[in-house]
Amino acid sequence: MTSTGSGRRVASGSPGFLKRSQPRYGEKAVKVLLVAASLVSVLTTVGIVIALIPPAAEFFGEVSFGDFITGTDWSPLFKPAHFGVLPLVTGTLMVTLIALLVAVPLGLGAAVYLSEYARPRVRAFFKPILEVLAGIPTVVYGFFALQALTPLLQDIWPGGEGPQVFNALSAGFVMGIMIIPTIASLSEDAMNAVPNDLRDGAFALGSSRMQVATRVVFPAALSGIVAAIVLGVSRAIGETMIVAIAAGGRPNLSFDPLEGMQTMTAFIAAAGIGDLPTGTIGYQTIFAVGSLLFVMTLVMNLVSIRLVRRYRQVYE
Amino acid sequence: MTTEPSRRIQRLRRRALRSAQTAAVASPSNAPDAPDAPDSTTAPRVSFRDAPPLTTPVFEVGSLSVFYGDHEAVRDVNMTIGDRQITAMIGPSGCGKSTMIRCFNRMNDLIPTARVVGKIRYHGENLYGKEVDPIEVRRRIGMVFQKPNPFPKSIYDNIAYGPRVGSFKGNLDDLVEETLTRAALWDEVKDKLKTSALALSGGQQQRLCIARTIAVKPEVILMDEPCSALDPIATAKIEDLMEHLAQEFTIVVVTHNMQQAARVSHRTAFFTSDVDVKGERHGRLVEYDETERIFSNPSDQRTEDYISGRFG
Ligand SMILES: Nc1ncnc2c1ncn2[C@@H]1O[C@H](COP(=O)(O)OP(=O)(O)OP(=O)(O)O)[C@@H](O)[C@H]1O
Ligand SMILES: [Mg+2]
């Protein structure tokens, strides 16, 4: 209403007193760099898919998809060649299952302890250590399984023959140890994100710490916890070194964890290192198995993303 | 017209209120500024509640101090809280009201740095005795918080939570209905017991939290600013509920709302934060008396200043 604006007006003929906007070149350059950085991962994924498709397609030109997915004999590099992928799939699932049996209880136990029981200082000490565990090269885990765990199991095995030199049990167990940090750390994040209000409410109703953890915090953090487990599973399915070293290289359709078996990743590694000529069916199998592995992990990760998304909405 | 009422006007208004108390009949002519003061029509309506005697104390607090690490948040509190009545705790922010109320059900045990020194007797028994189980304490002495904090579960499961962890034997459905009815929430939620409690309004959530507390059948309900996140209508509903519950339960309520303290409580404790000779800031209980006396004739100047500065 009154003349408050007139006093501030710039004298030199400029119409407004708000500063003119200036082109911010630096900001634009940074933005381009950031977009490029995020594109790298997208493009890599796309590139992998594109690289997988042609050889895999050629493979399925010669071997029917049904035979591939239901066949029980995997000997693609020998004559007569068989292309039943089931032994590799069961090997993968077997080792993954053993890994989960180890990692889920221990990982969640660690997460509940760190989030609900540990004092802040203890947590500040343990959490980084846990995360360092995730940085140990998997080849170290592999040799630990082969050189330390398997001999130990053979020594202490009660009755029977015990595990073979290469076996799914040691590989799965050590792989479980490997993914504990993933599951523990992410689940702990999910439980930590549960508002303290809820804990106070539960304590004020006469809950013990265990009841607060299992009946309030755990369900509230469930989707985050499931996402953590799914991520652990993806890592287990994709893990190569441990199984290549400790579970052996023989495809074996068996559910006995004491036997050696080959996983999909171990096959890819073994076949990839060998000098298979491009264009041969043996070479193409690598891509067929790779595609299957890719689809399996992709499905796992999609599930994981879904869950994480749902988890975000819980407290709104 | 629209400027803040000056201290003088506030004092006049207070005098008007006081005379209204004694005369019991509201007469605007007592207050010369009556037409201008927005609250002059509501203030005389405040009628204080008669405080029941303290013959059967629930809590006896003696020389109580609470520390967070080295910081003494509350110093040397002595007070007695009576059976089946509402005790209000008022005072400026940071004076230790929440700290104090959390002592009554040992919620401070959950804060690693907190340390309670002194005595709180609950029906004559040392609340902080070595043999006392804090979980049992919290079942007898429930608590409602400032922000409604229903669990992200169904309405039914929220009510059933406390009885379940307390291994309640009996008909849970009946208990849920009975509890929600007592909390005056049954009619509003009876058709959606299985829906998420987070879908309720803030005021309903807070009443659900009160219901959840009484489902455990406690003796005492502690409330730390239970209405500060609610609108006036929801607040009025909670106040009604408190009055109703006070027939059965002992209630201790922290509030920043003077009118609320004046309306609902039988006794009022005024806390403030003091700086001692060493320059350390700590919370103190200044005055504790029947609500009517605190609001109409406080014996400490600080109480009077606080109430006159904020009341109305
Ligand atoms: N968990 C804690 N750790 C350390 N200090 C705390 C903690 N909680 C409260 N305090 C301190 O204790 C003092 C009293 O806090 P308290 O929360 O009891 O005040 P209040 O009277 O409830 O305040 P308000 O009215 O703002 O809720 C403050 O100085 C506060 O900083
Ligand atoms: Mg407070």
PDB file of N, CA and C in Angstrom, chain B residues 175-246:
ATOM      1  N   LEU B 175     -12.128 -57.825  25.805  1.00  0.00           N
ATOM      2  CA  LEU B 175     -11.267 -56.824  26.424  1.00  0.00           C
ATOM      3  C   LEU B 175     -11.094 -55.617  25.499  1.00  0.00           C
ATOM      4  N   VAL B 176     -10.920 -55.894  24.197  1.00  0.00           N
ATOM      5  CA  VAL B 176     -10.739 -54.805  23.244  1.00  0.00           C
ATOM      6  C   VAL B 176     -11.990 -53.927  23.221  1.00  0.00           C
ATOM      7  N   GLU B 177     -13.145 -54.556  23.182  1.00  0.00           N
ATOM      8  CA  GLU B 177     -14.379 -53.770  23.140  1.00  0.00           C
ATOM      9  C   GLU B 177     -14.551 -52.952  24.422  1.00  0.00           C
ATOM     10  N   GLU B 178     -14.333 -53.607  25.533  1.00  0.00           N
ATOM     11  CA  GLU B 178     -14.498 -52.936  26.823  1.00  0.00           C
ATOM     12  C   GLU B 178     -13.545 -51.739  26.937  1.00  0.00           C
ATOM     13  N   THR B 179     -12.293 -51.978  26.518  1.00  0.00           N
ATOM     14  CA  THR B 179     -11.289 -50.918  26.620  1.00  0.00           C
ATOM     15  C   THR B 179     -11.629 -49.734  25.726  1.00  0.00           C
ATOM     16  N   LEU B 180     -11.988 -50.036  24.476  1.00  0.00           N
ATOM     17  CA  LEU B 180     -12.306 -48.948  23.552  1.00  0.00           C
ATOM     18  C   LEU B 180     -13.546 -48.190  24.015  1.00  0.00           C
ATOM     19  N   THR B 181     -14.475 -48.893  24.622  1.00  0.00           N
ATOM     20  CA  THR B 181     -15.663 -48.223  25.135  1.00  0.00           C
ATOM     21  C   THR B 181     -15.290 -47.273  26.263  1.00  0.00           C
ATOM     22  N   ARG B 182     -14.435 -47.760  27.157  1.00  0.00           N
ATOM     23  CA  ARG B 182     -14.023 -46.888  28.263  1.00  0.00           C
ATOM     24  C   ARG B 182     -13.252 -45.672  27.768  1.00  0.00           C
ATOM     25  N   ALA B 183     -12.543 -45.844  26.654  1.00  0.00           N
ATOM     26  CA  ALA B 183     -11.788 -44.714  26.114  1.00  0.00           C
ATOM     27  C   ALA B 183     -12.639 -43.875  25.164  1.00  0.00           C
ATOM     28  N   ALA B 184     -13.949 -44.143  25.141  1.00  0.00           N
ATOM     29  CA  ALA B 184     -14.895 -43.376  24.312  1.00  0.00           C
ATOM     30  C   ALA B 184     -14.498 -43.375  22.850  1.00  0.00           C
ATOM     31  N   LEU B 185     -14.011 -44.520  22.394  1.00  0.00           N
ATOM     32  CA  LEU B 185     -13.561 -44.612  21.015  1.00  0.00           C
ATOM     33  C   LEU B 185     -14.296 -45.709  20.258  1.00  0.00           C
ATOM     34  N   TRP B 186     -15.035 -46.531  20.990  1.00  0.00           N
ATOM     35  CA  TRP B 186     -15.641 -47.723  20.396  1.00  0.00           C
ATOM     36  C   TRP B 186     -16.552 -47.386  19.218  1.00  0.00           C
ATOM     37  N   ASP B 187     -17.432 -46.401  19.408  1.00  0.00           N
ATOM     38  CA  ASP B 187     -18.391 -46.103  18.351  1.00  0.00           C
ATOM     39  C   ASP B 187     -17.703 -45.636  17.073  1.00  0.00           C
ATOM     40  N   GLU B 188     -16.558 -44.969  17.247  1.00  0.00           N
ATOM     41  CA  GLU B 188     -15.876 -44.441  16.068  1.00  0.00           C
ATOM     42  C   GLU B 188     -15.101 -45.521  15.313  1.00  0.00           C
ATOM     43  N   VAL B 189     -14.691 -46.565  15.995  1.00  0.00           N
ATOM     44  CA  VAL B 189     -13.794 -47.526  15.330  1.00  0.00           C
ATOM     45  C   VAL B 189     -14.340 -48.947  15.260  1.00  0.00           C
ATOM     46  N   LYS B 190     -15.536 -49.173  15.779  1.00  0.00           N
ATOM     47  CA  LYS B 190     -15.970 -50.567  15.903  1.00  0.00           C
ATOM     48  C   LYS B 190     -16.096 -51.278  14.560  1.00  0.00           C
ATOM     49  N   ASP B 191     -16.279 -50.522  13.476  1.00  0.00           N
ATOM     50  CA  ASP B 191     -16.415 -51.155  12.170  1.00  0.00           C
ATOM     51  C   ASP B 191     -15.084 -51.325  11.448  1.00  0.00           C
ATOM     52  N   LYS B 192     -14.016 -50.820  12.034  1.00  0.00           N
ATOM     53  CA  LYS B 192     -12.726 -50.928  11.336  1.00  0.00           C
ATOM     54  C   LYS B 192     -11.610 -51.348  12.277  1.00  0.00           C
ATOM     55  N   LEU B 193     -11.931 -52.304  13.120  1.00  0.00           N
ATOM     56  CA  LEU B 193     -10.927 -52.771  14.080  1.00  0.00           C
ATOM     57  C   LEU B 193      -9.713 -53.373  13.401  1.00  0.00           C
ATOM     58  N   LYS B 194      -9.913 -53.892  12.176  1.00  0.00           N
ATOM     59  CA  LYS B 194      -8.797 -54.583  11.509  1.00  0.00           C
ATOM     60  C   LYS B 194      -8.001 -53.647  10.603  1.00  0.00           C
ATOM     61  N   THR B 195      -8.426 -52.387  10.523  1.00  0.00           N
ATOM     62  CA  THR B 195      -7.646 -51.477   9.681  1.00  0.00           C
ATOM     63  C   THR B 195      -6.509 -50.873  10.495  1.00  0.00           C
ATOM     64  N   SER B 196      -5.564 -50.309   9.765  1.00  0.00           N
ATOM     65  CA  SER B 196      -4.364 -49.799  10.421  1.00  0.00           C
ATOM     66  C   SER B 196      -4.690 -48.623  11.331  1.00  0.00           C
ATOM     67  N   ALA B 197      -4.076 -48.611  12.488  1.00  0.00           N
ATOM     68  CA  ALA B 197      -4.272 -47.515  13.427  1.00  0.00           C
ATOM     69  C   ALA B 197      -3.742 -46.207  12.859  1.00  0.00           C
ATOM     70  N   LEU B 198      -2.840 -46.299  11.884  1.00  0.00           N
ATOM     71  CA  LEU B 198      -2.262 -45.080  11.330  1.00  0.00           C
ATOM     72  C   LEU B 198      -3.261 -44.331  10.456  1.00  0.00           C
ATOM     73  N   ALA B 199      -4.385 -45.003  10.127  1.00  0.00           N
ATOM     74  CA  ALA B 199      -5.399 -44.344   9.309  1.00  0.00           C
ATOM     75  C   ALA B 199      -6.313 -43.456  10.154  1.00  0.00           C
ATOM     76  N   LEU B 200      -6.182 -43.497  11.471  1.00  0.00           N
ATOM     77  CA  LEU B 200      -7.019 -42.650  12.331  1.00  0.00           C
ATOM     78  C   LEU B 200      -6.491 -41.228  12.358  1.00  0.00           C
ATOM     79  N   SER B 201      -7.352 -40.293  12.765  1.00  0.00           N
ATOM     80  CA  SER B 201      -6.891 -38.907  12.928  1.00  0.00           C
ATOM     81  C   SER B 201      -5.986 -38.816  14.152  1.00  0.00           C
ATOM     82  N   GLY B 202      -5.274 -37.706  14.245  1.00  0.00           N
ATOM     83  CA  GLY B 202      -4.350 -37.534  15.370  1.00  0.00           C
ATOM     84  C   GLY B 202      -5.031 -37.680  16.712  1.00  0.00           C
ATOM     85  N   GLY B 203      -6.201 -37.049  16.844  1.00  0.00           N
ATOM     86  CA  GLY B 203      -6.918 -37.117  18.113  1.00  0.00           C
ATOM     87  C   GLY B 203      -7.389 -38.528  18.420  1.00  0.00           C
ATOM     88  N   GLN B 204      -7.853 -39.219  17.373  1.00  0.00           N
ATOM     89  CA  GLN B 204      -8.266 -40.610  17.577  1.00  0.00           C
ATOM     90  C   GLN B 204      -7.069 -41.483  17.927  1.00  0.00           C
ATOM     91  N   GLN B 205      -5.941 -41.211  17.256  1.00  0.00           N
ATOM     92  CA  GLN B 205      -4.735 -41.981  17.565  1.00  0.00           C
ATOM     93  C   GLN B 205      -4.348 -41.806  19.027  1.00  0.00           C
ATOM     94  N   GLN B 206      -4.455 -40.559  19.513  1.00  0.00           N
ATOM     95  CA  GLN B 206      -4.060 -40.331  20.899  1.00  0.00           C
ATOM     96  C   GLN B 206      -5.022 -41.031  21.851  1.00  0.00           C
ATOM     97  N   ARG B 207      -6.315 -41.017  21.526  1.00  0.00           N
ATOM     98  CA  ARG B 207      -7.255 -41.744  22.387  1.00  0.00           C
ATOM     99  C   ARG B 207      -7.016 -43.248  22.300  1.00  0.00           C
ATOM    100  N   LEU B 208      -6.583 -43.696  21.108  1.00  0.00           N
ATOM    101  CA  LEU B 208      -6.220 -45.114  20.985  1.00  0.00           C
ATOM    102  C   LEU B 208      -5.029 -45.433  21.895  1.00  0.00           C
ATOM    103  N   CYS B 209      -4.085 -44.503  21.946  1.00  0.00           N
ATOM    104  CA  CYS B 209      -2.921 -44.732  22.801  1.00  0.00           C
ATOM    105  C   CYS B 209      -3.334 -44.767  24.274  1.00  0.00           C
ATOM    106  N   ILE B 210      -4.305 -43.921  24.638  1.00  0.00           N
ATOM    107  CA  ILE B 210      -4.800 -43.970  26.015  1.00  0.00           C
ATOM    108  C   ILE B 210      -5.509 -45.300  26.254  1.00  0.00           C
ATOM    109  N   ALA B 211      -6.317 -45.706  25.260  1.00  0.00           N
ATOM    110  CA  ALA B 211      -7.019 -46.990  25.384  1.00  0.00           C
ATOM    111  C   ALA B 211      -6.019 -48.133  25.517  1.00  0.00           C
ATOM    112  N   ARG B 212      -4.980 -48.082  24.693  1.00  0.00           N
ATOM    113  CA  ARG B 212      -3.947 -49.119  24.713  1.00  0.00           C
ATOM    114  C   ARG B 212      -3.323 -49.208  26.111  1.00  0.00           C
ATOM    115  N   THR B 213      -3.187 -48.037  26.730  1.00  0.00           N
ATOM    116  CA  THR B 213      -2.603 -48.013  28.067  1.00  0.00           C
ATOM    117  C   THR B 213      -3.546 -48.623  29.100  1.00  0.00           C
ATOM    118  N   ILE B 214      -4.849 -48.277  29.009  1.00  0.00           N
ATOM    119  CA  ILE B 214      -5.742 -48.808  30.050  1.00  0.00           C
ATOM    120  C   ILE B 214      -6.087 -50.275  29.817  1.00  0.00           C
ATOM    121  N   ALA B 215      -5.798 -50.785  28.605  1.00  0.00           N
ATOM    122  CA  ALA B 215      -6.046 -52.210  28.350  1.00  0.00           C
ATOM    123  C   ALA B 215      -5.189 -53.095  29.250  1.00  0.00           C
ATOM    124  N   VAL B 216      -4.068 -52.565  29.705  1.00  0.00           N
ATOM    125  CA  VAL B 216      -3.184 -53.339  30.577  1.00  0.00           C
ATOM    126  C   VAL B 216      -3.679 -53.296  32.025  1.00  0.00           C
ATOM    127  N   LYS B 217      -4.734 -52.510  32.261  1.00  0.00           N
ATOM    128  CA  LYS B 217      -5.284 -52.315  33.591  1.00  0.00           C
ATOM    129  C   LYS B 217      -4.229 -51.813  34.584  1.00  0.00           C
ATOM    130  N   PRO B 218      -3.683 -50.654  34.283  1.00  0.00           N
ATOM    131  CA  PRO B 218      -2.711 -50.080  35.207  1.00  0.00           C
ATOM    132  C   PRO B 218      -3.438 -49.392  36.354  1.00  0.00           C
ATOM    133  N   GLU B 219      -2.671 -48.896  37.303  1.00  0.00           N
ATOM    134  CA  GLU B 219      -3.295 -48.109  38.350  1.00  0.00           C
ATOM    135  C   GLU B 219      -3.087 -46.620  38.080  1.00  0.00           C
ATOM    136  N   VAL B 220      -1.938 -46.329  37.490  1.00  0.00           N
ATOM    137  CA  VAL B 220      -1.579 -44.938  37.247  1.00  0.00           C
ATOM    138  C   VAL B 220      -1.395 -44.732  35.751  1.00  0.00           C
ATOM    139  N   ILE B 221      -1.829 -43.571  35.250  1.00  0.00           N
ATOM    140  CA  ILE B 221      -1.537 -43.208  33.862  1.00  0.00           C
ATOM    141  C   ILE B 221      -0.736 -41.917  33.869  1.00  0.00           C
ATOM    142  N   LEU B 222       0.441 -41.980  33.282  1.00  0.00           N
ATOM    143  CA  LEU B 222       1.267 -40.791  33.149  1.00  0.00           C
ATOM    144  C   LEU B 222       1.054 -40.244  31.747  1.00  0.00           C
ATOM    145  N   MET B 223       0.881 -38.937  31.654  1.00  0.00           N
ATOM    146  CA  MET B 223       0.685 -38.345  30.327  1.00  0.00           C
ATOM    147  C   MET B 223       1.631 -37.168  30.165  1.00  0.00           C
ATOM    148  N   ASP B 224       2.481 -37.255  29.165  1.00  0.00           N
ATOM    149  CA  ASP B 224       3.430 -36.173  28.925  1.00  0.00           C
ATOM    150  C   ASP B 224       2.938 -35.328  27.755  1.00  0.00           C
ATOM    151  N   GLU B 225       2.350 -34.204  28.049  1.00  0.00           N
ATOM    152  CA  GLU B 225       1.781 -33.305  27.041  1.00  0.00           C
ATOM    153  C   GLU B 225       0.909 -34.063  26.030  1.00  0.00           C
ATOM    154  N   PRO B 226      -0.123 -34.720  26.501  1.00  0.00           N
ATOM    155  CA  PRO B 226      -0.888 -35.602  25.609  1.00  0.00           C
ATOM    156  C   PRO B 226      -1.666 -34.853  24.528  1.00  0.00           C
ATOM    157  N   CYS B 227      -1.852 -33.564  24.697  1.00  0.00           N
ATOM    158  CA  CYS B 227      -2.686 -32.835  23.738  1.00  0.00           C
ATOM    159  C   CYS B 227      -1.904 -31.845  22.898  1.00  0.00           C
ATOM    160  N   SER B 228      -0.593 -31.797  23.078  1.00  0.00           N
ATOM    161  CA  SER B 228       0.115 -30.689  22.437  1.00  0.00           C
ATOM    162  C   SER B 228       0.167 -30.844  20.920  1.00  0.00           C
ATOM    163  N   ALA B 229      -0.135 -32.043  20.409  1.00  0.00           N
ATOM    164  CA  ALA B 229      -0.143 -32.191  18.952  1.00  0.00           C
ATOM    165  C   ALA B 229      -1.572 -32.175  18.392  1.00  0.00           C
ATOM    166  N   LEU B 230      -2.535 -31.763  19.221  1.00  0.00           N
ATOM    167  CA  LEU B 230      -3.938 -31.901  18.807  1.00  0.00           C
ATOM    168  C   LEU B 230      -4.653 -30.556  18.713  1.00  0.00           C
ATOM    169  N   ASP B 231      -5.723 -30.547  17.953  1.00  0.00           N
ATOM    170  CA  ASP B 231      -6.513 -29.320  17.839  1.00  0.00           C
ATOM    171  C   ASP B 231      -7.452 -29.202  19.047  1.00  0.00           C
ATOM    172  N   PRO B 232      -8.087 -28.027  19.229  1.00  0.00           N
ATOM    173  CA  PRO B 232      -8.884 -27.807  20.442  1.00  0.00           C
ATOM    174  C   PRO B 232     -10.011 -28.810  20.640  1.00  0.00           C
ATOM    175  N   ILE B 233     -10.628 -29.267  19.556  1.00  0.00           N
ATOM    176  CA  ILE B 233     -11.750 -30.198  19.724  1.00  0.00           C
ATOM    177  C   ILE B 233     -11.244 -31.554  20.206  1.00  0.00           C
ATOM    178  N   ALA B 234     -10.174 -32.025  19.570  1.00  0.00           N
ATOM    179  CA  ALA B 234      -9.581 -33.294  20.006  1.00  0.00           C
ATOM    180  C   ALA B 234      -9.085 -33.165  21.442  1.00  0.00           C
ATOM    181  N   THR B 235      -8.533 -31.986  21.759  1.00  0.00           N
ATOM    182  CA  THR B 235      -8.053 -31.747  23.117  1.00  0.00           C
ATOM    183  C   THR B 235      -9.196 -31.837  24.115  1.00  0.00           C
ATOM    184  N   ALA B 236     -10.312 -31.212  23.769  1.00  0.00           N
ATOM    185  CA  ALA B 236     -11.461 -31.246  24.675  1.00  0.00           C
ATOM    186  C   ALA B 236     -11.908 -32.684  24.927  1.00  0.00           C
ATOM    187  N   LYS B 237     -11.861 -33.497  23.869  1.00  0.00           N
ATOM    188  CA  LYS B 237     -12.269 -34.896  24.039  1.00  0.00           C
ATOM    189  C   LYS B 237     -11.336 -35.627  24.991  1.00  0.00           C
ATOM    190  N   ILE B 238     -10.051 -35.362  24.839  1.00  0.00           N
ATOM    191  CA  ILE B 238      -9.081 -36.029  25.726  1.00  0.00           C
ATOM    192  C   ILE B 238      -9.280 -35.554  27.163  1.00  0.00           C
ATOM    193  N   GLU B 239      -9.552 -34.247  27.328  1.00  0.00           N
ATOM    194  CA  GLU B 239      -9.755 -33.736  28.686  1.00  0.00           C
ATOM    195  C   GLU B 239     -10.975 -34.385  29.331  1.00  0.00           C
ATOM    196  N   ASP B 240     -12.042 -34.514  28.544  1.00  0.00           N
ATOM    197  CA  ASP B 240     -13.229 -35.208  29.064  1.00  0.00           C
ATOM    198  C   ASP B 240     -12.874 -36.614  29.516  1.00  0.00           C
ATOM    199  N   LEU B 241     -12.100 -37.263  28.639  1.00  0.00           N
ATOM    200  CA  LEU B 241     -11.708 -38.637  28.930  1.00  0.00           C
ATOM    201  C   LEU B 241     -10.888 -38.708  30.215  1.00  0.00           C
ATOM    202  N   MET B 242      -9.976 -37.741  30.378  1.00  0.00           N
ATOM    203  CA  MET B 242      -9.136 -37.735  31.580  1.00  0.00           C
ATOM    204  C   MET B 242      -9.990 -37.589  32.825  1.00  0.00           C
ATOM    205  N   GLU B 243     -10.934 -36.659  32.757  1.00  0.00           N
ATOM    206  CA  GLU B 243     -11.792 -36.442  33.910  1.00  0.00           C
ATOM    207  C   GLU B 243     -12.538 -37.709  34.278  1.00  0.00           C
ATOM    208  N   HIS B 244     -13.012 -38.373  33.228  1.00  0.00           N
ATOM    209  CA  HIS B 244     -13.755 -39.604  33.403  1.00  0.00           C
ATOM    210  C   HIS B 244     -12.860 -40.697  34.005  1.00  0.00           C
ATOM    211  N   LEU B 245     -11.647 -40.799  33.456  1.00  0.00           N
ATOM    212  CA  LEU B 245     -10.740 -41.854  33.911  1.00  0.00           C
ATOM    213  C   LEU B 245     -10.241 -41.619  35.330  1.00  0.00           C
ATOM    214  N   ALA B 246     -10.252 -40.350  35.744  1.00  0.00           N
ATOM    215  CA  ALA B 246      -9.715 -40.044  37.070  1.00  0.00           C
ATOM    216  C   ALA B 246     -10.544 -40.664  38.186  1.00  0.00           C
TER     217      ALA B 246
END
